[in-house]
XYZ file of C-alpha atoms in Angstrom:
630
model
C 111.441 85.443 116.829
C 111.600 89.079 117.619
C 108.042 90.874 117.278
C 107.948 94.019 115.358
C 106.859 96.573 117.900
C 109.302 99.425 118.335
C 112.087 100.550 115.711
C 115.057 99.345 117.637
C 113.126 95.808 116.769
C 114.546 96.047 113.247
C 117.995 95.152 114.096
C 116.839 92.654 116.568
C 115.382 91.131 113.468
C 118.261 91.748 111.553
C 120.615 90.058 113.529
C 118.557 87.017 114.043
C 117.522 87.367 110.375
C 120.572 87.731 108.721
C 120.552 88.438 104.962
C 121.269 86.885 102.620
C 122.218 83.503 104.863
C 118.309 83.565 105.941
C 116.764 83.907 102.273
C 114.369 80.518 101.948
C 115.638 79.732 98.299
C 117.554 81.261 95.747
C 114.682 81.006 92.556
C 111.038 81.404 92.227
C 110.500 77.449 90.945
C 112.314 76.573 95.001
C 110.371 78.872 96.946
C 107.435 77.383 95.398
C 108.379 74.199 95.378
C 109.311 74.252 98.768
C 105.954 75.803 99.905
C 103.750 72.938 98.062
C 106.301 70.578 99.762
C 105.577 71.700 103.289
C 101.406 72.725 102.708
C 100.641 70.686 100.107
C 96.367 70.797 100.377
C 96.194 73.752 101.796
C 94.679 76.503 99.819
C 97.088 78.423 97.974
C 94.722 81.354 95.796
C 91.274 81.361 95.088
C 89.332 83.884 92.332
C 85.963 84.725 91.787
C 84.912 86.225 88.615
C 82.200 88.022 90.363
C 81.902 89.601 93.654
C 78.834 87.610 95.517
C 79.160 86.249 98.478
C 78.070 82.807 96.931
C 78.934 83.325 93.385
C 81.346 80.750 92.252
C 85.291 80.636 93.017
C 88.514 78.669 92.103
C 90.335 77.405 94.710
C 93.725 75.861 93.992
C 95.735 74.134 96.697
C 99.707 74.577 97.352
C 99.822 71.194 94.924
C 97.461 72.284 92.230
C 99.391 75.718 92.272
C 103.137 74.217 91.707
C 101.572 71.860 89.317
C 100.245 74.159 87.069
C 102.928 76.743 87.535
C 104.835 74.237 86.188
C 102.994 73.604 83.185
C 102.927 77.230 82.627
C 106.420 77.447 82.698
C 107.380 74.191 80.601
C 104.786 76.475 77.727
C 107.222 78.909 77.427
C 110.244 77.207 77.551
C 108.198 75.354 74.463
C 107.669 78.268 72.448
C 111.300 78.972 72.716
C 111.421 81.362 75.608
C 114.742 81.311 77.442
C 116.146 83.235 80.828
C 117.015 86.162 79.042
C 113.707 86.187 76.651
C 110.542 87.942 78.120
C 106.776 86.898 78.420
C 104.612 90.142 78.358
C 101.145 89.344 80.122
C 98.024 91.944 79.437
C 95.245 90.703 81.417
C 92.723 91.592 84.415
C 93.372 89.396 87.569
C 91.982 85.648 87.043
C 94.226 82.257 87.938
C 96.039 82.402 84.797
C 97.317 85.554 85.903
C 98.756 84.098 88.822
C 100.488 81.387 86.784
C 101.601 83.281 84.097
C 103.605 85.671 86.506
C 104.787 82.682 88.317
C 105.380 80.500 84.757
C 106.676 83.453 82.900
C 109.236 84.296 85.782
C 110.603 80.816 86.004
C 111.266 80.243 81.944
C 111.799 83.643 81.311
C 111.556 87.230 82.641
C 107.593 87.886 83.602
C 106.490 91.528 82.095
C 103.313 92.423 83.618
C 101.297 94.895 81.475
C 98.265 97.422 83.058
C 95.400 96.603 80.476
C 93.711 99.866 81.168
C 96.688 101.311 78.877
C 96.029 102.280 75.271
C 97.197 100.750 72.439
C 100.458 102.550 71.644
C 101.643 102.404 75.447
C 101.143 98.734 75.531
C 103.219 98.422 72.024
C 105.824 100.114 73.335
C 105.998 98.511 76.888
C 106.372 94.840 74.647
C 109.253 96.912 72.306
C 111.056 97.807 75.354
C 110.997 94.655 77.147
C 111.722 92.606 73.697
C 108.654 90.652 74.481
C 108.279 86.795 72.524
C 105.141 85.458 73.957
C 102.363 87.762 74.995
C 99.164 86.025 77.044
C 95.914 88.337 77.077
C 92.198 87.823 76.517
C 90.386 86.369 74.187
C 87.695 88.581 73.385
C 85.090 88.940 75.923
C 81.946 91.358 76.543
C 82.364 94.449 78.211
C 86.092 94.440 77.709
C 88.271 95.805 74.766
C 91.558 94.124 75.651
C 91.648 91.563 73.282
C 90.763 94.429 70.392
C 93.540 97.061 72.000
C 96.138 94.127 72.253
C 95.922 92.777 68.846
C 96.070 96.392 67.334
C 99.532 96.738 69.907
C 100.754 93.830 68.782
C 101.284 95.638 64.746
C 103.889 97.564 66.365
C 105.285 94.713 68.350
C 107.107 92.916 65.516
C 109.210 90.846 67.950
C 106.188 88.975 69.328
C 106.215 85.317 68.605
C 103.115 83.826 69.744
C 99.714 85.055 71.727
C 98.338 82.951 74.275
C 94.734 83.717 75.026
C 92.871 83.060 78.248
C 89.372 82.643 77.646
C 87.088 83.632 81.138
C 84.108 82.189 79.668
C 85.511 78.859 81.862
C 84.569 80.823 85.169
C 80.657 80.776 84.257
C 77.901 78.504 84.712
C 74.783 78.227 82.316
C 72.970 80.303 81.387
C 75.758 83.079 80.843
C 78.152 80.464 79.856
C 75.707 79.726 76.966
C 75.009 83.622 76.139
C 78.527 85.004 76.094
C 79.627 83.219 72.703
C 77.221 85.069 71.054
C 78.170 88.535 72.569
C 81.881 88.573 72.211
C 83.332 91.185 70.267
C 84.606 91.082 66.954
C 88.353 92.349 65.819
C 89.613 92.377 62.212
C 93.073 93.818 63.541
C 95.709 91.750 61.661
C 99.049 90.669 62.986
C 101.936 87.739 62.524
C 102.206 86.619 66.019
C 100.462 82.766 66.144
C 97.889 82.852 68.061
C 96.801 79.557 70.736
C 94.423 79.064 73.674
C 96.299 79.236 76.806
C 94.192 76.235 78.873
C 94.981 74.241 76.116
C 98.672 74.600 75.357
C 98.734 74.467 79.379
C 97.283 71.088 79.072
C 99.307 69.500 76.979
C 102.625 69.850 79.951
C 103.980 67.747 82.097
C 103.129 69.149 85.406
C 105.042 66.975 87.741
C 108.675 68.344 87.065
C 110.297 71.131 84.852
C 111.748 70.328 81.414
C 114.363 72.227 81.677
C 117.022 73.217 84.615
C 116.510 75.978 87.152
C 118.321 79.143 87.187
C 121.256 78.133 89.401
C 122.290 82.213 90.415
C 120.361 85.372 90.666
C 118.932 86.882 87.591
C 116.388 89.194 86.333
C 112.793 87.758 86.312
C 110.807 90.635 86.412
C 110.120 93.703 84.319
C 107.615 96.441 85.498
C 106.363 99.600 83.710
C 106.285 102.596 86.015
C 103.370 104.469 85.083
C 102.577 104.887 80.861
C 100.877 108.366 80.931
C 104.032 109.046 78.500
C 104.888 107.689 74.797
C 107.472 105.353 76.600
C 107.207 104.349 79.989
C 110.396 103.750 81.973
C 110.520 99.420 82.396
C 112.101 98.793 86.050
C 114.205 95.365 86.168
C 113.691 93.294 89.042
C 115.958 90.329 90.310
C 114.961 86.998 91.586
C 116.883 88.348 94.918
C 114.540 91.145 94.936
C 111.502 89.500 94.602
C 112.190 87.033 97.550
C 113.216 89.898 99.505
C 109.785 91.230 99.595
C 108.279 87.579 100.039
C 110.858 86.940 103.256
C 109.646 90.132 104.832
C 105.776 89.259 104.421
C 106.967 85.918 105.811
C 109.344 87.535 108.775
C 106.550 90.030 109.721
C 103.076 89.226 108.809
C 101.802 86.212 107.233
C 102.060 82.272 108.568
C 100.198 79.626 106.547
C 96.952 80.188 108.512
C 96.645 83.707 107.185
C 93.615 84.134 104.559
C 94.419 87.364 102.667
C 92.443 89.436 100.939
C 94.099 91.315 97.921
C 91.783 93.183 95.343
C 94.781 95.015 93.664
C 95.810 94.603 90.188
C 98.690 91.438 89.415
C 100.381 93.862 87.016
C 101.705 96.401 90.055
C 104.507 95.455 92.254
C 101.954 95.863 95.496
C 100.202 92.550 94.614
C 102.721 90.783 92.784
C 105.501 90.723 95.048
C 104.523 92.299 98.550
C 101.450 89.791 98.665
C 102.112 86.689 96.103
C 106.103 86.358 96.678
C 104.745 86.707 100.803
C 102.307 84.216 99.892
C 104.759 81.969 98.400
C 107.310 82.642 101.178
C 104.907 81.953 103.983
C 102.670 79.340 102.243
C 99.210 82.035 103.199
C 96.025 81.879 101.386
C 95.046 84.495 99.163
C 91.923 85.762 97.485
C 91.304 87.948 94.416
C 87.759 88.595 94.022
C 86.666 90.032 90.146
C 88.779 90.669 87.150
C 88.811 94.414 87.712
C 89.588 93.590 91.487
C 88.736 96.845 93.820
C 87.293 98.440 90.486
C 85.420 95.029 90.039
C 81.009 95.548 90.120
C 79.531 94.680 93.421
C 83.144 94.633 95.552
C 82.509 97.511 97.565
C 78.957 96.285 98.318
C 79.935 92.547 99.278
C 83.627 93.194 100.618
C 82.553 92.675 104.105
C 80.537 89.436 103.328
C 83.552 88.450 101.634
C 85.830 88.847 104.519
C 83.374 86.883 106.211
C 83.273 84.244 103.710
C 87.155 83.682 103.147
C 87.767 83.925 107.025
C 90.373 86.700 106.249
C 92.746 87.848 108.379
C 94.483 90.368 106.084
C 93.038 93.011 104.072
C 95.384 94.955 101.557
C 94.207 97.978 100.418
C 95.013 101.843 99.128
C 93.602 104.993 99.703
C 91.014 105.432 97.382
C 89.980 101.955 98.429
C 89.498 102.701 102.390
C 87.181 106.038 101.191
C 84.676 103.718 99.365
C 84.739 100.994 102.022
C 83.669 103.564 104.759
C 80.473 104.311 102.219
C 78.820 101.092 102.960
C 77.847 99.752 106.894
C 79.758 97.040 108.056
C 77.064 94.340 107.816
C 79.068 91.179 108.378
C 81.286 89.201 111.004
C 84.852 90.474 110.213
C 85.803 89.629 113.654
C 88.952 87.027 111.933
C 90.676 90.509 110.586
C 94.014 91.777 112.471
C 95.344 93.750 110.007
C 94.287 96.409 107.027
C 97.365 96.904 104.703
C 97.311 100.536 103.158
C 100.201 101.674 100.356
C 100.541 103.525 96.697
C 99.669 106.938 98.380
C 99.575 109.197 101.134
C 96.636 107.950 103.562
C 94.616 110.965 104.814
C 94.547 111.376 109.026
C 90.655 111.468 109.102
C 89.856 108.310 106.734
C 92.919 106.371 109.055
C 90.765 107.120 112.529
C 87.289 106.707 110.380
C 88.414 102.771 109.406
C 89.699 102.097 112.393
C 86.659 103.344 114.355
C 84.169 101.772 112.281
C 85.884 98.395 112.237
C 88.287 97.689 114.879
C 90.760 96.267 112.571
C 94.488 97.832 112.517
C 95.594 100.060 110.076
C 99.053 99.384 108.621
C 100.933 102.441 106.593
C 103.561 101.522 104.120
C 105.735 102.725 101.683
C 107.413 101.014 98.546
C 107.951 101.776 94.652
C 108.482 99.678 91.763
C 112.198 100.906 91.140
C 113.293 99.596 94.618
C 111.375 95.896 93.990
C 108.278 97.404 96.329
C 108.828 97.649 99.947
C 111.161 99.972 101.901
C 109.157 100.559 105.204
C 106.163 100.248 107.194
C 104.546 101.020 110.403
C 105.143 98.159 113.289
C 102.119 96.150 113.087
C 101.966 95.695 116.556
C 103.655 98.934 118.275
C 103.302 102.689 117.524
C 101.333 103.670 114.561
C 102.382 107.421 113.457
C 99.114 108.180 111.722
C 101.255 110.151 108.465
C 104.523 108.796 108.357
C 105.040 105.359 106.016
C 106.840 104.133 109.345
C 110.345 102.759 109.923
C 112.856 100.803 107.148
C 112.364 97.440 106.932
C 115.079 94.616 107.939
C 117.885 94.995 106.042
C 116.647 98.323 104.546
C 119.050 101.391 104.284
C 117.481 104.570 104.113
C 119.650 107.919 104.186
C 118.018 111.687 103.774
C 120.434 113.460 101.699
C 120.915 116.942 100.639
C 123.197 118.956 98.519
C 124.720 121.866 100.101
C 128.062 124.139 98.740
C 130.271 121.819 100.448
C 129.052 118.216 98.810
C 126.154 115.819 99.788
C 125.100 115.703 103.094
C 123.519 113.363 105.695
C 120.207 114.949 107.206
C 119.612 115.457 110.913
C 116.779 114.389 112.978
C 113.621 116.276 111.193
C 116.126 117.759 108.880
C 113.927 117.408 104.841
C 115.952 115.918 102.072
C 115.447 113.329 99.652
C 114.447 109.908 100.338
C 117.873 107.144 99.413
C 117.214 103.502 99.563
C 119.758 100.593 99.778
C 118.310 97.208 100.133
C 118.132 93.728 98.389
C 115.121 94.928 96.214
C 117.394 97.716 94.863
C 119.525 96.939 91.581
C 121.865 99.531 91.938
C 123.242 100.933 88.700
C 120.971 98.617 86.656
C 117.238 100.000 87.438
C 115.845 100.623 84.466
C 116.807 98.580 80.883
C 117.628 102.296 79.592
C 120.938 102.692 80.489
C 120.403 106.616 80.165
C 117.287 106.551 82.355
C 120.000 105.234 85.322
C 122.200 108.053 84.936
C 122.089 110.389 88.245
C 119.457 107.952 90.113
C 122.137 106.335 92.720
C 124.449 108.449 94.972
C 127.578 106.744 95.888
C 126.191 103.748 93.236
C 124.363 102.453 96.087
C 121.368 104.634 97.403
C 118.363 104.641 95.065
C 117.477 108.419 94.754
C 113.596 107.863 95.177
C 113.033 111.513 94.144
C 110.337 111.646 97.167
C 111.327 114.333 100.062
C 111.011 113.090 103.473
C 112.490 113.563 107.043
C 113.680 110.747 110.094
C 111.762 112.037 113.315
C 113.550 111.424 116.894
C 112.302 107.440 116.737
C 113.573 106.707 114.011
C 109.953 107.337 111.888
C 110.110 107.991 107.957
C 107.739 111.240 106.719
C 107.226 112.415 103.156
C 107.037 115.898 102.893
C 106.891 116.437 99.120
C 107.985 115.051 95.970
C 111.638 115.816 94.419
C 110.204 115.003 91.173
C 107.024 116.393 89.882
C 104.820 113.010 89.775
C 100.694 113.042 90.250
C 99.855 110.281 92.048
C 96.299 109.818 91.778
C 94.911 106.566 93.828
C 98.335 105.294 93.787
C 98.827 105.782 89.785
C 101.407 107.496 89.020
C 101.144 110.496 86.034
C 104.045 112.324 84.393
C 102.862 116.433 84.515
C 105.126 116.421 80.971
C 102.543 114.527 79.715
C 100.308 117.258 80.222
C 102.526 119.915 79.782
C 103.859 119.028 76.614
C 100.103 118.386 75.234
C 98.812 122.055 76.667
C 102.141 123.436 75.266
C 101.435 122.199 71.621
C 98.107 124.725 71.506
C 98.989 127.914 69.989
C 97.151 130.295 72.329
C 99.173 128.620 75.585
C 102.749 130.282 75.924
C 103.386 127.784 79.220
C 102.158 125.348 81.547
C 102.624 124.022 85.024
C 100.831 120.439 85.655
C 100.579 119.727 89.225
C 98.519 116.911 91.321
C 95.584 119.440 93.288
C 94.603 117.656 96.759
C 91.461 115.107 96.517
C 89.767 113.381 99.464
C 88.945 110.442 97.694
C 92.419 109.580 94.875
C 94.821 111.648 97.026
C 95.898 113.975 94.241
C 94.125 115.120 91.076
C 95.621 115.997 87.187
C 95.455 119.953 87.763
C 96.837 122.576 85.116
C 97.383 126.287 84.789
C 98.583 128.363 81.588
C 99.518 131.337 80.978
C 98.457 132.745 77.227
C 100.766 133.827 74.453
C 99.691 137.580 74.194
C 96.725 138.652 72.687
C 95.358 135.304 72.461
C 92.279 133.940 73.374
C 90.668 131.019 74.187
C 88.043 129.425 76.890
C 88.732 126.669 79.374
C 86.354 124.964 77.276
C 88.662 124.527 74.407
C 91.307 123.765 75.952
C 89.865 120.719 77.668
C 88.861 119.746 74.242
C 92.643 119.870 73.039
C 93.920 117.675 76.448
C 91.481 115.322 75.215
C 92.671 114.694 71.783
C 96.490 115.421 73.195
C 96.510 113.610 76.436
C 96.084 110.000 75.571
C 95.604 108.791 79.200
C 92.290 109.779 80.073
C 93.693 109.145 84.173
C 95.953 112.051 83.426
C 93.944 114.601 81.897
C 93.250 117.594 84.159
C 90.503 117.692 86.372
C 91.331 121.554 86.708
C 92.131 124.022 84.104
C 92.720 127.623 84.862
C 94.145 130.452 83.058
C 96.519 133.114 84.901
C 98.071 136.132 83.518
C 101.152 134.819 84.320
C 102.544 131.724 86.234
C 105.065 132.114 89.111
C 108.159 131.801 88.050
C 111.906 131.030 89.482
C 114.606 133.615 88.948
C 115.780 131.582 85.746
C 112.115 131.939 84.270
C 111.166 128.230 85.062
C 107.374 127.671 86.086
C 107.813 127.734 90.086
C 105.179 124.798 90.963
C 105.444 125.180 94.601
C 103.072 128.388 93.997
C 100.778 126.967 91.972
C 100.599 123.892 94.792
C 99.720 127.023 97.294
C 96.997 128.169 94.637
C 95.481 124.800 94.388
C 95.775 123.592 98.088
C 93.716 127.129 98.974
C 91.060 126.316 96.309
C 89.996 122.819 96.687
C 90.766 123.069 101.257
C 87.894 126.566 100.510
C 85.749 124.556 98.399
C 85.111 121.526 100.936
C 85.264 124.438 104.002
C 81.811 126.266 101.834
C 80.218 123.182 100.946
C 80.387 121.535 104.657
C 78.822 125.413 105.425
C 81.999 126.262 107.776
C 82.087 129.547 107.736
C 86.286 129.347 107.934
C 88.915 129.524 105.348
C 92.687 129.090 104.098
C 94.274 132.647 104.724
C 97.651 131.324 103.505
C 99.774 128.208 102.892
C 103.129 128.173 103.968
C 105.977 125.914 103.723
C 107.383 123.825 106.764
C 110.595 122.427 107.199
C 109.176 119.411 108.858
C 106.064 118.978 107.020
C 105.953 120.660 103.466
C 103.348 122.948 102.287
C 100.519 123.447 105.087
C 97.085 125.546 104.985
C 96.848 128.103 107.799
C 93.064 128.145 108.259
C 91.496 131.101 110.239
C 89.401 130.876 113.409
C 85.786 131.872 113.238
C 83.570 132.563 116.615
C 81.021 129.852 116.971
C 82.679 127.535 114.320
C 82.713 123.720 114.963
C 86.343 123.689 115.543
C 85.770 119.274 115.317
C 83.965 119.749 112.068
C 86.476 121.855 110.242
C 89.208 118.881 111.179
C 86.595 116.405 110.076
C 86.645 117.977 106.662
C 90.296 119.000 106.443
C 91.425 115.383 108.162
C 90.217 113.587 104.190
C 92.876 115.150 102.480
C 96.796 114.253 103.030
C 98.237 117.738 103.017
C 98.379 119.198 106.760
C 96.478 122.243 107.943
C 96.483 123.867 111.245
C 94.782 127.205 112.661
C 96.372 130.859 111.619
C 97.668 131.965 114.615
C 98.280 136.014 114.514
């Protein structure tokens, strides 16, 4: 098998590697099945509730995983859930997670929820997918899920039955005695019958399914994208899809004696199909330490020890993730890693060579999104790393830059900027979303997914992202509408109008940032106006971390807020800020935009100024600088 080294590997890979004659099974129940076949005691996932390097894990083997998958999935069917019918799950990672994605994809369509969500987004994420059976928490300390489904679930008429997974199973006395008498209390009322999930499991036959396979591709998947908004858009995702992802983990990275970390969430397409459909394609071991995962207590202090303790060989990780990680000393053997995994956002130059130095381990860029199934491309894991660019299109991967000019849509040149167009098996062209009108304009040629980032092919065939078509904040790889914001600064009667924009941050990438401009005469402080975003803004993720107040925003010549300006004003603020409090006695004279690589701060030269320092500083944030030259 061709190695991944160079670009021109892809088609190597591709023509060895055809698609779709080389795809390893045509459902989710095969590839699994197939997997426990082949590696039936090896280990298949493992969770710890807590983060020690000796607290106590699950372990299930290849076996124990199909068997109970199987149950899962035989549940559903039970409680009358059919291809076509959906099983929402709300719930922090654990192993019922992992079988409830697997179970619920199988007898139904799977509908992972984000639990962090409020009450009225999760509602309307289980309207929109027409959810039947819902599996969350039962109630547990220090967690309101079980309290914020059940008061979802009024609004959720559709909802048959609730399955609840009770974590008090993953303790040992004395907690295991304690927690019974801490849980929380809800006296939210609803008609969905509710049943304990480890018992209903229990009572199905594991060995076999009760009811026949899918037999051609389907949709098995639904995934929110974001839910800073009343109604987030619901991506569909096909069984074809899915396996995609899991072929390429299994073409590129993973064998069965890989041991993979993965503290991500199993509601976002990262960890459920770049890692677990990889897993299942490739038969690897993976571990998900804490309910919360990277957010989980004590992770960041034990991850090394962990690595150590799992023999892992694989570490997938974001951002935000990589800037904690370098806050604690490396103070365990991680000498089994080959490869960090970084994706969700832009990685900043400085924390790239800070990981890499500190560790020794490989750092892999990537770039994927939930409408195209995940994965579109990826540094080679073994060749040229372009610290900044998300790398090269994946086997089997189209990706065009297009641009509209007088005379029709275009084809970009070498480091010509247009937006970002995917083709590939994750992509279900015409069908993305379950909104038909959220579909229209989003293909060109009802092929290429218009991904809305904008982004530019270099002269070896490397992808950049320069900017962002569409307006999103992504802060530590969440995305967050600016309407949102807009729309709840807009409703105060003092603010005439609003631009929302994501302000650069060392440690999430981007930050919620707003400016306003006041109806006239009116007054009112900062101060207040916070106050209203908190009452307005139901996400507190996407409430600004900046407010400001201008006499007047920029605006285009048709009067529309022009954001690239405020982008300027923000990039100049926060680049200043860091500059004064690292005492560099430099700063950003101007920000200009570059064909090649978007906005960039022109910083000026100082006599006697650590020229190193100043990149040290600048390096943590993921929009380019350079020096003013006059």
């Amino acid at each position: 098998m061709t190695r991944f080294v160079t670009a021109a590997d892809i088609k190597t890979i591709e023509a060895e590697k055809p698609w779709p004659a080389d795809m390893p099974a045509q459902t989710i129940y095969g590839l699994l099945h197939k997997t426990a076949s082949k590696f039936p005691s090896n280990k298949s996932v493992t969770y710890q509730l807590q983060s020690g390097e000796k607290d106590k894990a699950e372990t299930l083997t290849w076996a124990e995983l199909l068997k109970f998958t199987t149950q899962t999935a035989n549940l559903f069917r039970s409680l009358g859930v059919g291809e076509s019918d959906t099983v929402a799950y709300v719930l922090p990672n654990c192993t019922e997670t992992i079988t409830t994605l697997l179970g619920g994809m199988i007898a139904g369509i799977a509908a992972p929820v984000n639990p962090l969500l409020e009450p009225e987004q999760i509602s309307s994420i289980l309207r929109e997918t027409g959810a039947k059976v819902v599996v969350t928490l039962k109630s547990f300390p220090h967690s309101d899920v079980a309290q914020k489904v059940a008061e979802a679930l009024q609004d959720a008429p559709a909802v048959t039955h609730v399955l609840e997974v009770d974590l008090l199973r993953y303790l040992s006395p004395p907690k295991s005695w304690i927690v019974p008498f801490l849980r929380p209390k809800t006296s939210v009322r609803h008609n969905a019958k509710v049943l304990s999930f480890t018992a209903e499991v229990a009572k199905q036959p594991g060995d076999a399914l009760v009811f026949a396979d899918s037999e051609a591709d389907r949709v098995g998947a639904y995934f929110h994208t974001g839910g800073t908004t009343g109604m987030p858009k619901v991506a569909q995702h096909k069984y074809s899809g899915m396996i995609y992802n899991g072929w390429l983990g299994s073409t590129l990275l993973f064998t069965e004696n890989d041991n993979t970390i993965c503290p991500l969430p199993l509601f976002h397409v990262f960890a459920c199909h770049v890692i677990m459909m990889a897993a299942l394609a490739s038969g690897a071991h993976t571990v998900f330490p804490t309910p919360q995962g990277y957010r989980g207590e004590g992770v960041f202090d034990n991850f090394w020890k962990l690595i150590e303790r799992w023999d892992i060989t694989f570490i997938i990780t974001v951002p935000t993730a990589l800037a904690a990680m370098m806050q604690r000393p490396v103070n365990a053997d991680i000498s089994s890693v080959r490869t960090a995994f970084s994706g969700s956002a832009p990685l900043p130059v400085e924390l790239f060579n800070r990981f890499e130095n500190s560790t020794g381990v490989t750092l892999v860029e990537g770039y994927g999104l939930t409408e195209a199934t995940c994965l579109v491309a990826c540094n080679p894991v073994e060749g040229e790393k372009k610290i900044g660019s998300i790398g090269v299109p994946l086997p089997h991967t189209e990706v065009r830059i297009l641009r509209h000019t007088p005379e029709g849509l275009i084809v970009c040149e070498t480091d010509e900027v247009g937006e970002i167009c995917v083709s590939s098996p994750g992509v279900f062209a015409g069908s993305t979303y379950t909104e038909e009108n959220k579909n229209k304009d989003l293909f060109h040629d009802d092929k290429y997914l218009r991904t809305g980032d904008l982004g530019r092919f270099d002269e070896d065939g490397y992808l950049w992202i320069t900017g962002r078509a569409k307006d999103l904040i992504i802060r530590g790889g969440h995305n967050i509408d600016p309407a949102e914001i807009e729309e709840a600064l807009a409703s105060h009667p003092a603010v005439a109008m609003t631009g929302a924009i994501g302000q650069p941050d060392a440690f999430a990438g981007e930050l919620p940032c707003a400016y306003v401009e006041l109806v006239d005469g009116a007054e009112v402080s900062i101060e207040d106006l916070q106050d209203h975003c908190k009452t307005h803004v139901h996400e507190r993720a996407a409430r600004p971390k900046h407010l400001e107040i201008l006499d007047e925003l920029p605006k285009t010549a048709v009067g529309k807020v022009f954001k690239p300006d405020l982008r300027r004003l923000a990039i100049t603020r926060v680049y200043n800020a860091a500059l004064v409090e690292a005492g560099l006695s430099v700063s950003v004279e101007r920000v200009v935009e570059d064909k090649r690589r978007g906005l960039v701060a022109q910083v000026s030269r100082a006599e006697g100024v650590d020229e190193a320092a100043v990149g040290a500083v600048l390096g943590r944030f993921t929009r380019p600088w350079e020096w003013l030259v006059e």
